[in-house]
CSV table of C-alpha atoms in Angstrom, one decimal:
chain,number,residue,atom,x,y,z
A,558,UNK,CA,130.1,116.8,130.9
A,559,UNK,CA,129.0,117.3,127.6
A,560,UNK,CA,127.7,113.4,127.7
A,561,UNK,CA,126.0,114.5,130.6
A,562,UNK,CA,124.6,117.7,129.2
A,563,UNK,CA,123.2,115.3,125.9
A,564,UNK,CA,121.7,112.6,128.3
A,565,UNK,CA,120.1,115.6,130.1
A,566,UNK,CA,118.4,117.1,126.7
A,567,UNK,CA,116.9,113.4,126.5
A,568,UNK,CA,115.5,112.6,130.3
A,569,UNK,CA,114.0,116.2,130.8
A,570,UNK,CA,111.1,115.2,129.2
A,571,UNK,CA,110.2,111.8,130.4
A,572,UNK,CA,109.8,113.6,134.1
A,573,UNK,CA,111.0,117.1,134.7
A,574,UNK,CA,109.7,118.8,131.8
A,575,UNK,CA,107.4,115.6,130.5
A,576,UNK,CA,105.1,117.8,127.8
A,577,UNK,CA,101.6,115.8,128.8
A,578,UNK,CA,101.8,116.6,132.8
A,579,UNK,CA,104.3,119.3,133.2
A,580,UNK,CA,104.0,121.1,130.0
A,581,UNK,CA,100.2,121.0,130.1
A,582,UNK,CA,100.3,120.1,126.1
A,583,UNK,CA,99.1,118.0,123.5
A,584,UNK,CA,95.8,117.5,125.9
A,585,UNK,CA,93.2,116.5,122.9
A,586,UNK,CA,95.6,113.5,121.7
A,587,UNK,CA,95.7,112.4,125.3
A,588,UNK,CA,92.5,112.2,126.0
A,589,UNK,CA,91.0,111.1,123.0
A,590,UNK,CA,94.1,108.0,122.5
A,591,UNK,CA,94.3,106.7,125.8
A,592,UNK,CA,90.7,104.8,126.0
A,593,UNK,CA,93.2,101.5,125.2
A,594,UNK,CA,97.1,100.8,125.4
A,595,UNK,CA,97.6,100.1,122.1
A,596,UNK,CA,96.2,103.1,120.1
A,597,UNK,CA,97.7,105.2,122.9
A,598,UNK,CA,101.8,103.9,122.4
A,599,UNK,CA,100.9,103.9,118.5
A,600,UNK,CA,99.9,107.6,118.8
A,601,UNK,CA,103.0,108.4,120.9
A,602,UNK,CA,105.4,106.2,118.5
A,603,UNK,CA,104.1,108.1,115.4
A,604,UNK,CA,104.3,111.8,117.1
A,605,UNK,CA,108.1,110.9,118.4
A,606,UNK,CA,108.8,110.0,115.0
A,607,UNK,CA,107.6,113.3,114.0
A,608,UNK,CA,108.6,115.4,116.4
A,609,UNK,CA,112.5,113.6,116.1
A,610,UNK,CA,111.9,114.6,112.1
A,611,UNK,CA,110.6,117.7,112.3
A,612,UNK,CA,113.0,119.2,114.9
A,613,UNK,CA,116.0,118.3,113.0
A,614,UNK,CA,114.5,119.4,110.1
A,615,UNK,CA,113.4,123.1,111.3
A,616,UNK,CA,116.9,122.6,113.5
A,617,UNK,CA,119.1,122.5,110.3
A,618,UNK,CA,117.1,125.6,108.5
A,619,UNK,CA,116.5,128.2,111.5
A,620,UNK,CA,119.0,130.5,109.8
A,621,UNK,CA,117.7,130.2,106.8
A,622,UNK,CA,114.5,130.4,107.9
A,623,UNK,CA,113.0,134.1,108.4
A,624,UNK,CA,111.6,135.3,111.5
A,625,UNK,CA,108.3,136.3,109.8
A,626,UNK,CA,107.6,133.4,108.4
A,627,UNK,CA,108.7,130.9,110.5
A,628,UNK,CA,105.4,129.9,111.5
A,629,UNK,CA,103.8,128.6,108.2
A,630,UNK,CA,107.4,127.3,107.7
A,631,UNK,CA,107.1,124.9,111.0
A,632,UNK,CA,103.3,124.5,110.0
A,633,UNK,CA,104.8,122.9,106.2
A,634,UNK,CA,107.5,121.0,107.7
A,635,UNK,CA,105.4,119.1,110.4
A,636,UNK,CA,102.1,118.7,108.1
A,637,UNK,CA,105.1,117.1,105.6
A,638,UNK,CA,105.8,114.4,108.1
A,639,UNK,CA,102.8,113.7,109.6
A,640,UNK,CA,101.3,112.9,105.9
A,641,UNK,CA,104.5,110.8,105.4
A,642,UNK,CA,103.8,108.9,108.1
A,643,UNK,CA,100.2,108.7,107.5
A,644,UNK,CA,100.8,107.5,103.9
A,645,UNK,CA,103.6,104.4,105.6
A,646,UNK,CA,100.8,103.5,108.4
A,647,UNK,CA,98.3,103.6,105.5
A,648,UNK,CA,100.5,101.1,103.6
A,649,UNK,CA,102.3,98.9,105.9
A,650,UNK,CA,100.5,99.3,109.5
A,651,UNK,CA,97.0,99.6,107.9
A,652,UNK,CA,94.8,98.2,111.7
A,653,UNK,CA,96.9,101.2,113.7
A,654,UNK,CA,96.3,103.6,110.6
A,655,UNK,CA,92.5,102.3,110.9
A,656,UNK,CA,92.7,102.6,114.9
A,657,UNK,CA,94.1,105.9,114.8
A,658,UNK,CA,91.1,107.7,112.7
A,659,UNK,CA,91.2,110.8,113.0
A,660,UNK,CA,94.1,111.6,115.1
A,661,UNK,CA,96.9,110.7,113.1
A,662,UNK,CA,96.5,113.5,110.6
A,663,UNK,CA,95.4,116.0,114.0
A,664,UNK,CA,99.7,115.4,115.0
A,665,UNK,CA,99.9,118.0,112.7
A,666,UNK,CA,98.5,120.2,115.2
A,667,UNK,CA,99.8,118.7,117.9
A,668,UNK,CA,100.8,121.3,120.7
A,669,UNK,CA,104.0,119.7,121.8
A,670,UNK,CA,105.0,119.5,118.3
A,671,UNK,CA,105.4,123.5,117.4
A,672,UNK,CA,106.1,123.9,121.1
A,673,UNK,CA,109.2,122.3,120.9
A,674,UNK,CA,109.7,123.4,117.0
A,675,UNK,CA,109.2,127.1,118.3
A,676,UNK,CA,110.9,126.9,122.2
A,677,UNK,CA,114.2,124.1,121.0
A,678,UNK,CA,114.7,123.4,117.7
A,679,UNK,CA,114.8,127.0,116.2
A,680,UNK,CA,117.4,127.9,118.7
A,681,UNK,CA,119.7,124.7,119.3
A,682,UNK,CA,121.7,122.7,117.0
A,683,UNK,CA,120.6,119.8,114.8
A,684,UNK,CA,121.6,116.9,116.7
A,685,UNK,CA,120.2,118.7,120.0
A,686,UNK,CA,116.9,119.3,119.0
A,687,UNK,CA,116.7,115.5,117.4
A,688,UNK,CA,117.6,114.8,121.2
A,689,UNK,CA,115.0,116.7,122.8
A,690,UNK,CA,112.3,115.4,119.6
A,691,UNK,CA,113.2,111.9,121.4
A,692,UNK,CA,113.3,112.6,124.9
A,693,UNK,CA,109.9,115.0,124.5
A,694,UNK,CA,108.4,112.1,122.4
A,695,UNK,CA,109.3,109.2,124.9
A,696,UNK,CA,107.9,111.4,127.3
A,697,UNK,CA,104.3,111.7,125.8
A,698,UNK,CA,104.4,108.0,125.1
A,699,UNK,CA,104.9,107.3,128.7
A,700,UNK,CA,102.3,109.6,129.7
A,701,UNK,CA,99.7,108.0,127.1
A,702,UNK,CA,100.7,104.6,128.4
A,703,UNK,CA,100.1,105.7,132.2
A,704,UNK,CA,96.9,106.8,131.2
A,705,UNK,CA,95.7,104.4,128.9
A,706,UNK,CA,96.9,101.1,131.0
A,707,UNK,CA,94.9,102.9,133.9
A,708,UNK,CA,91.4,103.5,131.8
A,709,UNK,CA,91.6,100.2,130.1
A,710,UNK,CA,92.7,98.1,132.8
A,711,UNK,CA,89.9,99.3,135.3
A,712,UNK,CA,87.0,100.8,132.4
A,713,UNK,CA,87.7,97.8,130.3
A,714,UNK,CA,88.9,95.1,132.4
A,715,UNK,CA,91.7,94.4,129.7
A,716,UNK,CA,95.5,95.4,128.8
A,717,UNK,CA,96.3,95.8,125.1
A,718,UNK,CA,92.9,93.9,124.3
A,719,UNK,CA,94.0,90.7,126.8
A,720,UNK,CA,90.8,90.7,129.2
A,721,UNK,CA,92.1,90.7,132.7
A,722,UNK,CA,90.2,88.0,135.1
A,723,UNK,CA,88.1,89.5,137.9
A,724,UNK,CA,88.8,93.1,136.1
A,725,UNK,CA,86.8,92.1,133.4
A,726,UNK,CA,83.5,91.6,134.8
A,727,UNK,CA,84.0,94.5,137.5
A,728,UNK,CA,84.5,97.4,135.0
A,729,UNK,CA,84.7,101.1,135.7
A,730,UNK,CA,82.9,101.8,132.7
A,731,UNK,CA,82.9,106.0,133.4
A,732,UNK,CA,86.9,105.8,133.1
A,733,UNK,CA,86.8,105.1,129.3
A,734,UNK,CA,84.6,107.7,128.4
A,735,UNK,CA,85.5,111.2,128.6
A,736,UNK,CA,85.1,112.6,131.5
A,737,UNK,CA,86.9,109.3,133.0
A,738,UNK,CA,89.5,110.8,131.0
A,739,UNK,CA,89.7,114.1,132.3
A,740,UNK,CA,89.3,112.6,136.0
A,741,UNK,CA,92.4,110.1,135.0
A,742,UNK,CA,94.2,113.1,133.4
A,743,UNK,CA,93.8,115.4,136.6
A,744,UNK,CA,94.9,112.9,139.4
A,745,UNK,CA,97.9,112.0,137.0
A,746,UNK,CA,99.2,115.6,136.6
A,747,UNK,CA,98.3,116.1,140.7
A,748,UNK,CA,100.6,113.0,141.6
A,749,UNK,CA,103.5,114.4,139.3
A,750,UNK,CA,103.2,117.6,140.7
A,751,UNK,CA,103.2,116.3,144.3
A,752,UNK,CA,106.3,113.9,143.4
A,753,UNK,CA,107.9,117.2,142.1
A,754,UNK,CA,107.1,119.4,145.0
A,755,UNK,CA,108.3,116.6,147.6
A,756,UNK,CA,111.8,116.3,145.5
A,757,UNK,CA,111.7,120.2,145.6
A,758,UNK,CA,111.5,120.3,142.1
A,759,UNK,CA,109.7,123.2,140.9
A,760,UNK,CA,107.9,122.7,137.6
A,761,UNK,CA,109.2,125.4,134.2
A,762,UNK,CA,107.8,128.4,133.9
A,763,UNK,CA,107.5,128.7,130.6
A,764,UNK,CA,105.8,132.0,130.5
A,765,UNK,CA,104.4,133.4,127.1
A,766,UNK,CA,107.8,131.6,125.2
A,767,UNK,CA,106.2,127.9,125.7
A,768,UNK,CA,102.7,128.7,124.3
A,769,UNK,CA,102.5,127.5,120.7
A,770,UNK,CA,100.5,130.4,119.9
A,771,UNK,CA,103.1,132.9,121.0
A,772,UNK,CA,104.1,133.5,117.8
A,773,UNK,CA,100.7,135.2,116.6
A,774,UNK,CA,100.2,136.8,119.8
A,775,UNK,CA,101.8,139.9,121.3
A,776,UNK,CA,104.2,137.9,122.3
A,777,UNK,CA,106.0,138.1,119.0
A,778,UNK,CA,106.4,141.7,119.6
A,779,UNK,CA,107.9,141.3,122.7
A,780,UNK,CA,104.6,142.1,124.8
A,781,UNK,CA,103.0,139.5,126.8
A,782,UNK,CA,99.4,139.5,127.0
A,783,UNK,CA,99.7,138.1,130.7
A,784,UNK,CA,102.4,140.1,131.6
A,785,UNK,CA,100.7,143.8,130.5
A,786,UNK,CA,97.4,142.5,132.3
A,787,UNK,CA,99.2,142.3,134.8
A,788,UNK,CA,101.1,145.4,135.1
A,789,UNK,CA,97.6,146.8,134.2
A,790,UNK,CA,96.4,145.3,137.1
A,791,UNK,CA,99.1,146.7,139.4
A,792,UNK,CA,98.8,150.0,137.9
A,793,UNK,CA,95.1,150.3,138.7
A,794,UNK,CA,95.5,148.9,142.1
B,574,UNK,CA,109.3,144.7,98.7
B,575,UNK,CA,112.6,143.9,99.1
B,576,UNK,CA,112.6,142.4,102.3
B,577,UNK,CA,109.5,140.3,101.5
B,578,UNK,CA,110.7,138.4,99.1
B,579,UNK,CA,113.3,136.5,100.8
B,580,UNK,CA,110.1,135.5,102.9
B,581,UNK,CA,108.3,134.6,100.2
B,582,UNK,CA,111.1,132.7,98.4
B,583,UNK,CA,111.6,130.5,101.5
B,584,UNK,CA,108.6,129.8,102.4
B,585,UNK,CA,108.0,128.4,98.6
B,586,UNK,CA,111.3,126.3,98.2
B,587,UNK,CA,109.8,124.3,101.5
B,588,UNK,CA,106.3,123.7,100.4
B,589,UNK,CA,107.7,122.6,96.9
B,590,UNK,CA,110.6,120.5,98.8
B,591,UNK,CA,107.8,119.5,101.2
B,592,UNK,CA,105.8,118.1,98.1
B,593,UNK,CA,108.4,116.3,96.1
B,594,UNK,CA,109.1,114.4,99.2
B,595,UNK,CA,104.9,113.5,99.5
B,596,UNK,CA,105.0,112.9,95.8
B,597,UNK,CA,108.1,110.3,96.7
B,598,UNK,CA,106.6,108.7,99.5
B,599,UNK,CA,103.0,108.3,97.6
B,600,UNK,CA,104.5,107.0,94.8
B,601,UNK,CA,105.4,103.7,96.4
B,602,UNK,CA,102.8,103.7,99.2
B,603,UNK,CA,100.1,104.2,97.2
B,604,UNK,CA,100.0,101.3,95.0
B,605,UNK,CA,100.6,99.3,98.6
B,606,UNK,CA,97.7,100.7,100.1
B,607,UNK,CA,95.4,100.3,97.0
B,608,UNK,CA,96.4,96.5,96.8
B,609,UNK,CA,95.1,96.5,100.1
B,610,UNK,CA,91.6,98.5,99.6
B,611,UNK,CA,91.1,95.6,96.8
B,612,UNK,CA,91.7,92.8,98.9
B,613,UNK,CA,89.9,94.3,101.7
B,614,UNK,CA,87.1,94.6,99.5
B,615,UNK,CA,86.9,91.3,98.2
B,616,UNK,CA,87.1,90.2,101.6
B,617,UNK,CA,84.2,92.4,102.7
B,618,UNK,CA,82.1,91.1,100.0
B,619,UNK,CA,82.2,87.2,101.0
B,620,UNK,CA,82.2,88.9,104.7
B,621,UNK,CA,78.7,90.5,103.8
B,622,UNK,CA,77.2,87.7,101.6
B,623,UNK,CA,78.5,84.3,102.0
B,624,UNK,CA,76.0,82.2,99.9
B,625,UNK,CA,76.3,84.7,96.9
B,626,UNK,CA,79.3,82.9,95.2
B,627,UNK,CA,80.9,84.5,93.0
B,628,UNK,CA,80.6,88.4,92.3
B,629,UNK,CA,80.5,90.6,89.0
B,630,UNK,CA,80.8,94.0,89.4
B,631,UNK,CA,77.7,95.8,87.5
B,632,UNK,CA,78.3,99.3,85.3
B,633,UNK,CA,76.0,101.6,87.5
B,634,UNK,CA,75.4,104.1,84.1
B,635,UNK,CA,72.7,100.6,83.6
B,636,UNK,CA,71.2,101.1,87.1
B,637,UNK,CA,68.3,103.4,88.2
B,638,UNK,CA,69.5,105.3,91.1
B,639,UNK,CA,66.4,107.5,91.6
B,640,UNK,CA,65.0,107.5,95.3
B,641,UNK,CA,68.4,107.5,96.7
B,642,UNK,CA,69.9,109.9,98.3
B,643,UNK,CA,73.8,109.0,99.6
B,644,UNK,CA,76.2,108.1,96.9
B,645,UNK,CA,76.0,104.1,95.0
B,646,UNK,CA,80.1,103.8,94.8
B,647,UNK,CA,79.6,100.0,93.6
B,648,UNK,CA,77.0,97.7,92.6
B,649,UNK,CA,78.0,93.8,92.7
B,650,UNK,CA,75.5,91.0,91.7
B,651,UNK,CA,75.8,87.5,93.1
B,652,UNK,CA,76.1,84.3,90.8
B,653,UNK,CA,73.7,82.7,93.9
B,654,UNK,CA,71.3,85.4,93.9
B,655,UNK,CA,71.3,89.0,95.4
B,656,UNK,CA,73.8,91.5,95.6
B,657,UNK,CA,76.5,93.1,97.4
B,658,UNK,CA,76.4,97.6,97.1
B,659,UNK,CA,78.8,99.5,98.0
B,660,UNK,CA,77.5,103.2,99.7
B,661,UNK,CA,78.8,106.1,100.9
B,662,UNK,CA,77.3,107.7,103.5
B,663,UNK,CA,78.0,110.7,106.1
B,664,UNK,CA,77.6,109.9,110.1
B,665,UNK,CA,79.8,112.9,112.4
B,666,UNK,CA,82.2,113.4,108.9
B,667,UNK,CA,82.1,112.3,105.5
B,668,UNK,CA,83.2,109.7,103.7
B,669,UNK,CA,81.4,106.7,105.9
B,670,UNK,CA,81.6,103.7,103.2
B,671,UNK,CA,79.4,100.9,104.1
B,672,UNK,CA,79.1,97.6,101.8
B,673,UNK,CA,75.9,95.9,102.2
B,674,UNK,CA,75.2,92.1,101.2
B,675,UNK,CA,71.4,92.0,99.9
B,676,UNK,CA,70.2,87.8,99.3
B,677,UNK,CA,67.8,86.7,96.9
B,678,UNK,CA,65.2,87.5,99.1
B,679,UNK,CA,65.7,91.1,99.5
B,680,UNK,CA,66.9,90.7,103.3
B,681,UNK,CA,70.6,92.1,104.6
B,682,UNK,CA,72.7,89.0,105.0
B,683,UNK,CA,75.9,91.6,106.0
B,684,UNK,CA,76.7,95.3,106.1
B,685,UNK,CA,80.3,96.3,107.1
B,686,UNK,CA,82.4,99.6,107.2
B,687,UNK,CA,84.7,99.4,105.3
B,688,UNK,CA,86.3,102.9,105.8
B,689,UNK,CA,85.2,106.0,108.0
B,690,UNK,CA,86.5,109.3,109.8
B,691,UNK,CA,83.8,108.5,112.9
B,692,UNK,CA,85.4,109.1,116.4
B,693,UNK,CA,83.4,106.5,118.7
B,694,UNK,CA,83.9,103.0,116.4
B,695,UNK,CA,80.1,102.4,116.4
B,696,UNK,CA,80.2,102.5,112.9
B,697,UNK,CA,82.5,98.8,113.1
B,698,UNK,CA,79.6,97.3,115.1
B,699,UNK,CA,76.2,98.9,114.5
B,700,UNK,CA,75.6,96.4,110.6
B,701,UNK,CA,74.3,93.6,112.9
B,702,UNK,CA,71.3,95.1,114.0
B,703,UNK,CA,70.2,95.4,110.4
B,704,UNK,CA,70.9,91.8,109.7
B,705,UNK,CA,68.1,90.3,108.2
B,706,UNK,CA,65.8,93.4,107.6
B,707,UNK,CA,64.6,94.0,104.4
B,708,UNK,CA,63.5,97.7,102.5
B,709,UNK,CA,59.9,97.6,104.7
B,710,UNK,CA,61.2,96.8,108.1
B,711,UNK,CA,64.9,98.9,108.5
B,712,UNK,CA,62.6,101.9,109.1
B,713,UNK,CA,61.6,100.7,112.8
B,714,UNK,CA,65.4,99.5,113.6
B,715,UNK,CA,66.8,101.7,116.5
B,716,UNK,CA,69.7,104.2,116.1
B,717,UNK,CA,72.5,104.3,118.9
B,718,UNK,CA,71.8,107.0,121.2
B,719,UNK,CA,75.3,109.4,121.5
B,720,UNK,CA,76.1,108.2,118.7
B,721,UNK,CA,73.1,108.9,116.4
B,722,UNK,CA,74.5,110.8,113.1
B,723,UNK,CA,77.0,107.8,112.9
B,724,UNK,CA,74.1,104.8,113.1
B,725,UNK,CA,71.8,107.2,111.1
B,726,UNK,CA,73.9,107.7,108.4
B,727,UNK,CA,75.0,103.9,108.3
B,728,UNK,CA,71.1,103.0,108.1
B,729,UNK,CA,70.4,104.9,105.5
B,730,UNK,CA,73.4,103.8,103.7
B,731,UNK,CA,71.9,100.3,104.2
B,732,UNK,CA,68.0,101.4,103.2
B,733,UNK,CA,69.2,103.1,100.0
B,734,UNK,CA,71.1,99.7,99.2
B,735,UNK,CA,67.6,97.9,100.0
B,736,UNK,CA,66.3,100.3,97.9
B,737,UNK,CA,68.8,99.8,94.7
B,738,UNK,CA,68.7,96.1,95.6
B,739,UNK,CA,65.0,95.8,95.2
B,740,UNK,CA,64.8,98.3,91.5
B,741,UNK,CA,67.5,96.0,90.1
B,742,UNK,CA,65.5,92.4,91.0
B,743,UNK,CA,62.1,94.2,89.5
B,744,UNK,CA,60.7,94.3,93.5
């Protein structure tokens, strides 16, 4: 049961709960990493290996951790891994580091990071959250693989830089820039969600708890911006 | 008061945790990664100016820098003629370092990038429509439309080496 229960923490993100198309999170990353299969399964390695970090991490000091400050406390923690692993890409990996840009350093922002910082690893125990930092992470790596073999393979007529006969001299050009990746992105979560409604699956509702943000919105004081318009609503009605 | 302080005691012990563990992690990377910038650069100087042999760096307190406007990192003169400059530059960010092989005859025999923040990799491919322009022709070369603070600032990273190039060989 409890084996069960552990496996369960892992597989809820590759599917059920997977953070790019059922979450709705970590959307910039997505698009802007998935114009090739390589860059995209780097991005998702190095923001599992951060979010498997940083959950333990914030996991291990949520009761020593105060409520008011947990925010800038998550905000330290991740920034301290993601520069940890920018500085090891730097060194070691230094064509990914080069072939990331931009985006390495931008995991520090990363929605699905905090999400799960703020909505898992502050309330569960250590090993859990490590579970759910893998499971989440191999969940966004599949979903930038999806999309990136699908805009490469047709907008670029290659896979991980191999041309592809035929493919390569019929190109899709459109699906590597970005509105191919929004148009990619769209039929992607649409195919998951009618997967999900045909198992009669319903997707989370999160609410105001899964937003990142809700921590500097009313939330933290217990009153939902889209819950009191709302019950505005209703009132005036 | 009171009840602030635990929150502000916390929060400290983390960033100063947070920045022992960088200062770890830098000290063995860093020397790694500046190994690399060395070799990349000696690499990138053959890359931009094959026929200029061998390269000695010049002290650029010696060089007359007026009539440029982005930043003269490095100035290398070729035993064969010409020289190799090193520039920074700013395209969509900052930081855009180009290295620019310049041959006896005032003419770009290379330009590379060797390191940028650029989001659209135009920067790694734009160097060789300058090849072979010299300080009175780069002006009529074409930018890359969509990306055009990127190939702007790389061609003027490139003129400004033409430029330096030309003051240093009396042209």
């Amino acid at each position: 049961m409890e084996k069960n229960s552990k496996l369960s923490i892992i597989t809820k993100g590759f599917f059920k709960e997977n953070p790019v198309f059922v979450l709705v999170l970590g959307t910039c990353p997505t698009l802007a990493t998935t114009t090739g299969v390589i860059g995209a399964v780097s991005m998702g390695l190095a923001a599992t290996a951060v979010l498997i970090c940083s959950n333990l991490v914030i996991s291990l000091l949520r009761k020593l951790i105060p409520d008011k400050v947990r925010i800038p406390c998550y905000i330290v923690i991740i920034a301290g891994f993601v520069t940890i692993v920018q500085m090891l890409m730097h060194a070691f990996l230094p064509d990914l580091y080069e072939l990331l840009g931009v985006y390495l350093a931008l995991i520090t922002v990363n929605c699905i990071i905090l999400g799960r910082a703020e909505m898992f690893a502050s309330k569960n125990s250590p090993v859990d959250s490590m579970l759910d930092g893998l499971g989440m992470g191999i969940g966004f790596t599949i979903a930038l693989f999806l999309m990136a073999t699908i805009r490469e393979v047709f907008g670029a007529g290659a896979f991980a830089g191999i041309e592809i006969p035929f493919l390569k001299d019929h190109t899709i050009s459109f699906l590597v820039q970005s509105p191919g990746g929004f148009l990619v992105f769209g039929l992607l979560i649409a195919i998951v969600t009618l997967i999900m409604n045909a198992q009669g699956k319903k997707a989370p509702e999160l609410g105001c708890a899964g937003c990142p943000a809700a921590a500097v919105c009313n939330a933290a004081s217990g009153k939902c911006p889209e819950k009191e318009e709302k019950k505005g609503e209703a009132e005036n009605a | 008061m009171k009840k602030t302080l635990p929150n502000v005691y916390v929060l400290t012990i983390i960033c100063l945790v947070t920045a022992l563990l960088l200062a770890v992690v830098n000290s063995f990377t860093l020397p790694v990664i500046k190994a690399a910038e060395e070799r990349a650069v000696q690499a990138a100087l053959r890359e931009v100016h094959p026929e200029g042999g061998n390269f000695t760096k010049l002290d650029l307190a010696n060089i007359d820098l007026s009539g440029v406007s982005t930043e003269i990192a490095e100035v290398y003169e070729a035993s064969e003629g010409g020289y190799v400059i090193k520039v920074v530059s700013s395209g969509y960010s900052t930081g855009l370092q180009i290295i620019v092989g310049i041959d006896k005859n005032g003419k770009v025999a290379g330009a590379e990038c060797l390191a940028s923040s650029e989001t659209l990799g135009y920067e790694k491919t734009y160097g060789e429509s300058l090849l072979g322009a010299d300080k009175d022709t780069i002006s009529g070369i074409a930018t890359v439309s969509g990306a055009t603070k990127t190939t702007t600032g790389y061609k003027k990273a490139v003129s400004d080496a033409l430029t330096v190039a030309a003051a240093l060989s009396g042209n």
